[in-house]
mmCIF file of C-alpha atoms in Angstrom:
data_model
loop_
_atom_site.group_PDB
_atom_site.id
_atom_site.type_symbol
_atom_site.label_atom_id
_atom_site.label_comp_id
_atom_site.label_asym_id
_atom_site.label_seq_id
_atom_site.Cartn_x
_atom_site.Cartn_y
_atom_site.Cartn_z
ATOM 1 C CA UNK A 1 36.221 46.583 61.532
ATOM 2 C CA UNK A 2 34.143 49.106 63.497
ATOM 3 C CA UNK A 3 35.906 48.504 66.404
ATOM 4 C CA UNK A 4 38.920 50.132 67.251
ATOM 5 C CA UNK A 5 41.922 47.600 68.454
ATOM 6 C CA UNK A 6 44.837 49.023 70.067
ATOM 7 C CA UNK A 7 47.951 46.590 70.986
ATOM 8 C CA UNK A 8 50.061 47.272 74.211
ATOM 9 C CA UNK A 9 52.609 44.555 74.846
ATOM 10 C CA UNK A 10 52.442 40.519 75.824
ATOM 11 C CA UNK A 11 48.930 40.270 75.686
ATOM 12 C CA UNK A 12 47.548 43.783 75.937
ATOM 13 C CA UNK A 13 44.333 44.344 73.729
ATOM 14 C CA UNK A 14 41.937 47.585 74.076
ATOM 15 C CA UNK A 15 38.879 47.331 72.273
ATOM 16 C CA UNK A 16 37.168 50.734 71.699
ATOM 17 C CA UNK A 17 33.660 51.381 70.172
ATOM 18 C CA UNK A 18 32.050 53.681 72.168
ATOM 19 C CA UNK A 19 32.667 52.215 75.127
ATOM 20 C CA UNK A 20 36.195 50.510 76.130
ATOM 21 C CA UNK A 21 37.463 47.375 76.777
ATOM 22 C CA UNK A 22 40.811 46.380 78.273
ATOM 23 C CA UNK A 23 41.982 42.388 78.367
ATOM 24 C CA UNK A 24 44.953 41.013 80.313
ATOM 25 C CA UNK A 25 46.314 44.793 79.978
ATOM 26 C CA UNK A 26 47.180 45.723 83.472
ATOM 27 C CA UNK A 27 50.716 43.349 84.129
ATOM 28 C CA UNK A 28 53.947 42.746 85.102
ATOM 29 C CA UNK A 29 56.253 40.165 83.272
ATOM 30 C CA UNK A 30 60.115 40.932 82.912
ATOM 31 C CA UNK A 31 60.489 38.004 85.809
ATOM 32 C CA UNK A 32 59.072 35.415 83.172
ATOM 33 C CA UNK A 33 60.842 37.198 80.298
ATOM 34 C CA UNK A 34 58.263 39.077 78.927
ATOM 35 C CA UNK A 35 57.465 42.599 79.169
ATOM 36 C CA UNK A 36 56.154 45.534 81.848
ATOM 37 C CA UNK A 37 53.468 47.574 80.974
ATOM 38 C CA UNK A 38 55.392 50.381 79.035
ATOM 39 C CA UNK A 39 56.188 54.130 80.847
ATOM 40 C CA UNK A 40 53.671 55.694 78.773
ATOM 41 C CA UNK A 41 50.703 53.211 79.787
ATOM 42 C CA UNK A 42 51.604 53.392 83.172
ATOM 43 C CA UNK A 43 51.562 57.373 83.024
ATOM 44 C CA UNK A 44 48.224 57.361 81.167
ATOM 45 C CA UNK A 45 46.770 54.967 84.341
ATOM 46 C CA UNK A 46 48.377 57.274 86.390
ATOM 47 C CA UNK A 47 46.376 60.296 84.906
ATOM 48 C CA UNK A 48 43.545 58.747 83.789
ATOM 49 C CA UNK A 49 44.461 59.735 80.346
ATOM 50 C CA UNK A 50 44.362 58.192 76.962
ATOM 51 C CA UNK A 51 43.235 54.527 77.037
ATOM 52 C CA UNK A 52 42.797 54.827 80.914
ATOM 53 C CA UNK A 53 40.584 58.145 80.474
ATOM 54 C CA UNK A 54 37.767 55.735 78.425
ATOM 55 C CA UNK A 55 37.819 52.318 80.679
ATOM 56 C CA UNK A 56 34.577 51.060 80.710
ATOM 57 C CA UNK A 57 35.335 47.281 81.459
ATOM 58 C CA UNK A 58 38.825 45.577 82.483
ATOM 59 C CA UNK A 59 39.129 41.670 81.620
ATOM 60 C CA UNK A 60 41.636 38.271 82.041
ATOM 61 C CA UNK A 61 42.232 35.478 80.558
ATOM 62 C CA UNK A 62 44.144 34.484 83.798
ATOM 63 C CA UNK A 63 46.266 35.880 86.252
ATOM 64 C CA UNK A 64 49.555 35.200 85.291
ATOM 65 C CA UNK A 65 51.686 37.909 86.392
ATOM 66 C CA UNK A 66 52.350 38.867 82.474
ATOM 67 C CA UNK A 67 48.554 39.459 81.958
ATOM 68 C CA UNK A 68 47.392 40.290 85.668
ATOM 69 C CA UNK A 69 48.781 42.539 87.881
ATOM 70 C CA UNK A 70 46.655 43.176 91.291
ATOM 71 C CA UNK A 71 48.548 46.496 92.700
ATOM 72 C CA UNK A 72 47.935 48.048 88.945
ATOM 73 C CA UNK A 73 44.469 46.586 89.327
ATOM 74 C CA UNK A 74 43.354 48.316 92.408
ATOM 75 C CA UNK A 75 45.119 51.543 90.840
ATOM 76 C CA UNK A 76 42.972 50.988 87.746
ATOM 77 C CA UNK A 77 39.643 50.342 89.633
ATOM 78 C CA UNK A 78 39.624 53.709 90.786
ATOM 79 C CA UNK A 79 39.055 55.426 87.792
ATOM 80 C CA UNK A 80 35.508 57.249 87.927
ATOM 81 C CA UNK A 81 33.227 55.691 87.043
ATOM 82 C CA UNK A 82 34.555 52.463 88.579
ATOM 83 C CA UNK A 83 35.274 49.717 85.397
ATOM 84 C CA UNK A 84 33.340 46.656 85.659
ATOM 85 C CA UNK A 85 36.083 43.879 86.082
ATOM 86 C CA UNK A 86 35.848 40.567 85.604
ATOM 87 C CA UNK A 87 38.832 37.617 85.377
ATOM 88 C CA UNK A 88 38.303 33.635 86.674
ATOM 89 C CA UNK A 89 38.939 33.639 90.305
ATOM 90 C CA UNK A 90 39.446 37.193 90.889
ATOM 91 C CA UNK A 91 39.029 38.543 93.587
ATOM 92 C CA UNK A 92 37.950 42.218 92.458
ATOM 93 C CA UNK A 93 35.106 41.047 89.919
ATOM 94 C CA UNK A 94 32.623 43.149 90.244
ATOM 95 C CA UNK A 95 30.106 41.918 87.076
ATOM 96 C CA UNK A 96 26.737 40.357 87.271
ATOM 97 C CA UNK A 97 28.044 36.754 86.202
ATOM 98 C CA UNK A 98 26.113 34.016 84.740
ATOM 99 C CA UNK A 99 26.191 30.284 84.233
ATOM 100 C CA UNK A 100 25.502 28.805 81.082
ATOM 101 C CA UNK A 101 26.645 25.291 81.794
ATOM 102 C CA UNK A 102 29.514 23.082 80.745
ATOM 103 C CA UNK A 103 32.206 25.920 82.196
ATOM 104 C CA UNK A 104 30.706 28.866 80.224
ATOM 105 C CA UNK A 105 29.732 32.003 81.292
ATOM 106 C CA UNK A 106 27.826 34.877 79.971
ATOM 107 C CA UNK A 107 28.974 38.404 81.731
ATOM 108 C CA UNK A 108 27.418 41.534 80.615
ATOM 109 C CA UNK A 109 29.555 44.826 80.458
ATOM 110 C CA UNK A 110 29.454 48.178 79.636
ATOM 111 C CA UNK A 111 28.725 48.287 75.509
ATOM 112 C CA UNK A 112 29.845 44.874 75.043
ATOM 113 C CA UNK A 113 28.915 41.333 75.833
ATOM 114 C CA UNK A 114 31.531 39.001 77.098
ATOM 115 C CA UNK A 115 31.548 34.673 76.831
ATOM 116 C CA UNK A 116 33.970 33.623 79.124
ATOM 117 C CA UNK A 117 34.849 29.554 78.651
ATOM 118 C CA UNK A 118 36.488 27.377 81.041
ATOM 119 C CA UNK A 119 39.790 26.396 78.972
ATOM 120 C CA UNK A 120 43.295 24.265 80.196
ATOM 121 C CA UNK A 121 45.954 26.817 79.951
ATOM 122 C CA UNK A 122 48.950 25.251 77.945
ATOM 123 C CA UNK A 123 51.831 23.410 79.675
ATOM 124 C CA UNK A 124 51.683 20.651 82.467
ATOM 125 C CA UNK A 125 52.607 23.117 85.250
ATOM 126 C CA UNK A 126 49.995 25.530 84.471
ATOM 127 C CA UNK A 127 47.379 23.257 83.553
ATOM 128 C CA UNK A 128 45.441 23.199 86.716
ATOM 129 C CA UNK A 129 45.250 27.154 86.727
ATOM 130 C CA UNK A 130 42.025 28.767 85.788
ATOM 131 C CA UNK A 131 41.895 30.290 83.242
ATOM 132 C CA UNK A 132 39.164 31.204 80.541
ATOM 133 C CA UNK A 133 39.191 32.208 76.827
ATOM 134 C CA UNK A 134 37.067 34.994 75.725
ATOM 135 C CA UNK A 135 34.360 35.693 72.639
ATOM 136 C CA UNK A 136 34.008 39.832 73.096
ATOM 137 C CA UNK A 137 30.941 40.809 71.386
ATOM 138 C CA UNK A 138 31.161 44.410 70.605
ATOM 139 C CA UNK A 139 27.570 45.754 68.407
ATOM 140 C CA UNK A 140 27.998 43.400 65.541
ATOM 141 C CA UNK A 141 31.243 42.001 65.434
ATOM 142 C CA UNK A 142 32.943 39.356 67.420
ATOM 143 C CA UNK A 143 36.492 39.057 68.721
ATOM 144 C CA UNK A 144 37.904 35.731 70.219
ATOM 145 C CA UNK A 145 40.531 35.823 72.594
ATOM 146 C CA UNK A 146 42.155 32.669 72.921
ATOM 147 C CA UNK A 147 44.837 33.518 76.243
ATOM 148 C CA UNK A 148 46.845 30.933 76.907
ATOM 149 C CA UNK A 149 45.089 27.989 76.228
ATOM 150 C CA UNK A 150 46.041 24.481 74.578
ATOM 151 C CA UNK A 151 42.903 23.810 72.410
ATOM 152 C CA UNK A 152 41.070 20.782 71.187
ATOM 153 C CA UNK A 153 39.570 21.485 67.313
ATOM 154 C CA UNK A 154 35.829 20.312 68.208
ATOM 155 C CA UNK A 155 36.036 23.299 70.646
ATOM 156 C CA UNK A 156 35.275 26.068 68.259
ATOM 157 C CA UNK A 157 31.974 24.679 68.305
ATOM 158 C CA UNK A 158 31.020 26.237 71.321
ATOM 159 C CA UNK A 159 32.323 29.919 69.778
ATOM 160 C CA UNK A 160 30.456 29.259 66.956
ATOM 161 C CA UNK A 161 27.449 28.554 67.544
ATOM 162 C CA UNK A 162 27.682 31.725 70.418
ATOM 163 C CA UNK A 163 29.238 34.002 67.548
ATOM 164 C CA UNK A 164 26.334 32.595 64.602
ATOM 165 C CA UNK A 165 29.659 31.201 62.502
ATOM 166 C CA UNK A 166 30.951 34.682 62.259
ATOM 167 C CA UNK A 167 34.266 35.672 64.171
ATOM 168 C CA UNK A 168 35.288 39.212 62.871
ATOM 169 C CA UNK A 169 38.612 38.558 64.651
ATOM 170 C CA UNK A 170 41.015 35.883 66.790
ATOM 171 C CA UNK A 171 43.942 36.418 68.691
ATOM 172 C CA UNK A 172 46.558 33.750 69.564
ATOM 173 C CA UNK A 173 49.440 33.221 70.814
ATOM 174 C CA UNK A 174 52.813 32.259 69.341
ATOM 175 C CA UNK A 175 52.663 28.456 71.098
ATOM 176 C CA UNK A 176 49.633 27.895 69.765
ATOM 177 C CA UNK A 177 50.779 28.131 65.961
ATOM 178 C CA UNK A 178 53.024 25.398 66.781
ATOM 179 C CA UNK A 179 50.271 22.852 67.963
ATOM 180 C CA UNK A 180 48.882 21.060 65.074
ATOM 181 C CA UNK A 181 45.169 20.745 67.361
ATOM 182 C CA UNK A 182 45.327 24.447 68.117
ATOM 183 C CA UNK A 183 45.861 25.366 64.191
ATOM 184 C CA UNK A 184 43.024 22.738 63.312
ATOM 185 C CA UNK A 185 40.863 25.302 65.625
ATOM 186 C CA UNK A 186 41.511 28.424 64.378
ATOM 187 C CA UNK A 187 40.858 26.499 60.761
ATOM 188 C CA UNK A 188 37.478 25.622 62.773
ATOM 189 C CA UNK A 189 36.659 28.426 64.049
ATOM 190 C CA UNK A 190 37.395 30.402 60.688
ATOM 191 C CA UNK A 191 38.412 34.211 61.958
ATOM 192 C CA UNK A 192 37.792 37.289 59.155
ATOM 193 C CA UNK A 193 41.089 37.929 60.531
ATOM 194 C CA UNK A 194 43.951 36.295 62.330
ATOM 195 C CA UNK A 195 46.591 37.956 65.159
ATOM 196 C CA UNK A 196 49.568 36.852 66.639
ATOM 197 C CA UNK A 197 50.526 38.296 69.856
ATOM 198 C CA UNK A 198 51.639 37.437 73.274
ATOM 199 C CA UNK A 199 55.299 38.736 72.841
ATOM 200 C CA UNK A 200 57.550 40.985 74.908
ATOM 201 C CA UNK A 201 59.141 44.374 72.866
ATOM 202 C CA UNK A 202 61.624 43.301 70.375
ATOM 203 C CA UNK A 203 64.277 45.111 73.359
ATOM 204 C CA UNK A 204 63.443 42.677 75.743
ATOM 205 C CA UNK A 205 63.517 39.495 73.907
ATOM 206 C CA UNK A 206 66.104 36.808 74.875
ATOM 207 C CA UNK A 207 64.064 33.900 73.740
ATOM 208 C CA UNK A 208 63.655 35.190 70.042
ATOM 209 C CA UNK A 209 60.176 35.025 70.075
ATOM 210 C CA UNK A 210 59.556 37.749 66.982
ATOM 211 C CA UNK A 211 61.758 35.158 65.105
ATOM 212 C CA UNK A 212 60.232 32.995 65.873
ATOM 213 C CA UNK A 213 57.286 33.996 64.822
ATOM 214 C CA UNK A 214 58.793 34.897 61.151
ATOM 215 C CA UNK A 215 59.508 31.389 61.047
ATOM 216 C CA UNK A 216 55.681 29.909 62.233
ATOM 217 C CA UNK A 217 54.046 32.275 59.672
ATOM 218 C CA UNK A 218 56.114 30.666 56.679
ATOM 219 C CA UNK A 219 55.223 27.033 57.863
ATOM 220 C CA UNK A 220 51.591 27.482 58.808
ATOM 221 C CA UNK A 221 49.188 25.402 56.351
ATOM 222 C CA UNK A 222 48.268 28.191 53.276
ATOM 223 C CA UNK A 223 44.061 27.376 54.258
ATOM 224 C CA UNK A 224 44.660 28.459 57.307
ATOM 225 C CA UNK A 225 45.727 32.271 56.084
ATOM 226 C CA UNK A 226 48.374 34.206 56.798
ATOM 227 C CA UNK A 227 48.280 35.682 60.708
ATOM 228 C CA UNK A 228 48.897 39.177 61.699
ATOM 229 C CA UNK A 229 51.562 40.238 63.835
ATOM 230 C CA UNK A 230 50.777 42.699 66.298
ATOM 231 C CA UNK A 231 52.617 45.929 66.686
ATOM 232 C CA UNK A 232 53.741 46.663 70.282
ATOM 233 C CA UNK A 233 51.986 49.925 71.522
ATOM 234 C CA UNK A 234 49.860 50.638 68.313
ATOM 235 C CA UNK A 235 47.061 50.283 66.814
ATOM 236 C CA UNK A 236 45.326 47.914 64.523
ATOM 237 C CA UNK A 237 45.604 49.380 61.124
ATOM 238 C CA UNK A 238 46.722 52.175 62.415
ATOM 239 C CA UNK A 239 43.029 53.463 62.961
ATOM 240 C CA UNK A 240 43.695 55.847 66.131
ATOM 241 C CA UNK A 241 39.892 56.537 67.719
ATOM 242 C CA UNK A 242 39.210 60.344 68.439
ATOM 243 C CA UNK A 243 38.896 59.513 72.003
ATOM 244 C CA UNK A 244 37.486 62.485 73.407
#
């Protein structure tokens, strides 16, 4: 990959390629047991520093409180220049957004195209919220995004034919492995590679999600190939960006 991935916690992705992208990386979370953005994020959004020194565009799947935060949102949105900011039914989106039809948007951002899709957000209680998974197009490669969705398979179609059959990267969320419908997607949509995230630090873990994840990778179909976990507070292959 050309693009430069770096993991925070819950949901927390940065996308860097000249230009950066944040998703669903500006939160709260203990009070739903997952995890608070980490000292040393919130003192580099403080300073404008590391990650938060190269913002370009901030993004959500949804505003759940352990992928949205609005009080670290209006802190973030005053970084100079101003972030474009987009999210489904927020309030602070500032981007030039634009109907495709059928619940699909196309929003442009700074280095990057986004596809934002109209998708039911897993569980009965949540399933009226909005919420949207993402296709990031960063210069030639492709990253899907799925948030918290519960997924149909003949849905990939729609990524697919947006991406030209060619997904350089998906990340979902420990639920979905468990849904036989949301596995037949990702088989569907056919990532280069597959990651697993959506989890609180190992600390701060009462559920046992990271065994839980141990046990979904060793029962997941072998076509489907073997997912990724995602480190808390690193990055992807350890590539670290010069970011200067």
């Amino acid at each position: 990959m050309h693009t430069a991935i770096f993991h925070g916690v819950n949901s927390s992705l940065f996308f860097f390629q000249e230009t950066g992208t944040l998703v669903d990386g500006l939160h709260r979370g203990k009070e739903v047991h997952f995890s608070l953005m980490p000292p040393e994020a919130l003192h580099q959004l403080e300073q404008h520093s590391g990650i938060f020194g190269h913002l370009d565009n901030i993004l959500f799947t949804h505003l759940h409180i352990d992928h949205y935060d609005r009080r670290l949102l209006e802190q973030a949105a005053d970084i100079t220049p101003r972030p474009l900011i987009y999210g489904p039914e927020l309030e602070l989106t500032n981007t030039a957004v634009q109907p495709l039809g059928d619940g699909l948007y196309q929003v442009p951002l700074r280095g990057a195209v986004l596809y934002a899709k109209n998708t039911i957000h897993d569980g009965a209680e949540f399933a009226r919220d909005p919420h949207q998974s993402l296709l990031l197009e960063i210069g030639e490669e492709r990253f899907f995004i799925a948030g918290d969705a519960k997924f149909l398979p003949q849905e990939a179609e729609v990524f697919l034919k947006l991406s030209g059959g060619n997904i350089t990267a998906g990340f979902f969320n420990l639920y979905q492995f468990w849904s036989p419908e949301s596995i037949a997607f990702m088989q569907a949509l056919a990532p280069e590679r597959l990651f697993l995230n959506h989890m609180p630090v190992k600390e701060e873990d009462p559920f046992g999600y990271h065994r839980l994840s141990r046990q979904i990778i060793r029962r997941l179909p072998p076509e489907l190939g073997r997912p990724e976990l995602l480190e808390n507070m690193a990055w992807v292959d350890g590539r670290t960006p010069k970011l200067v």
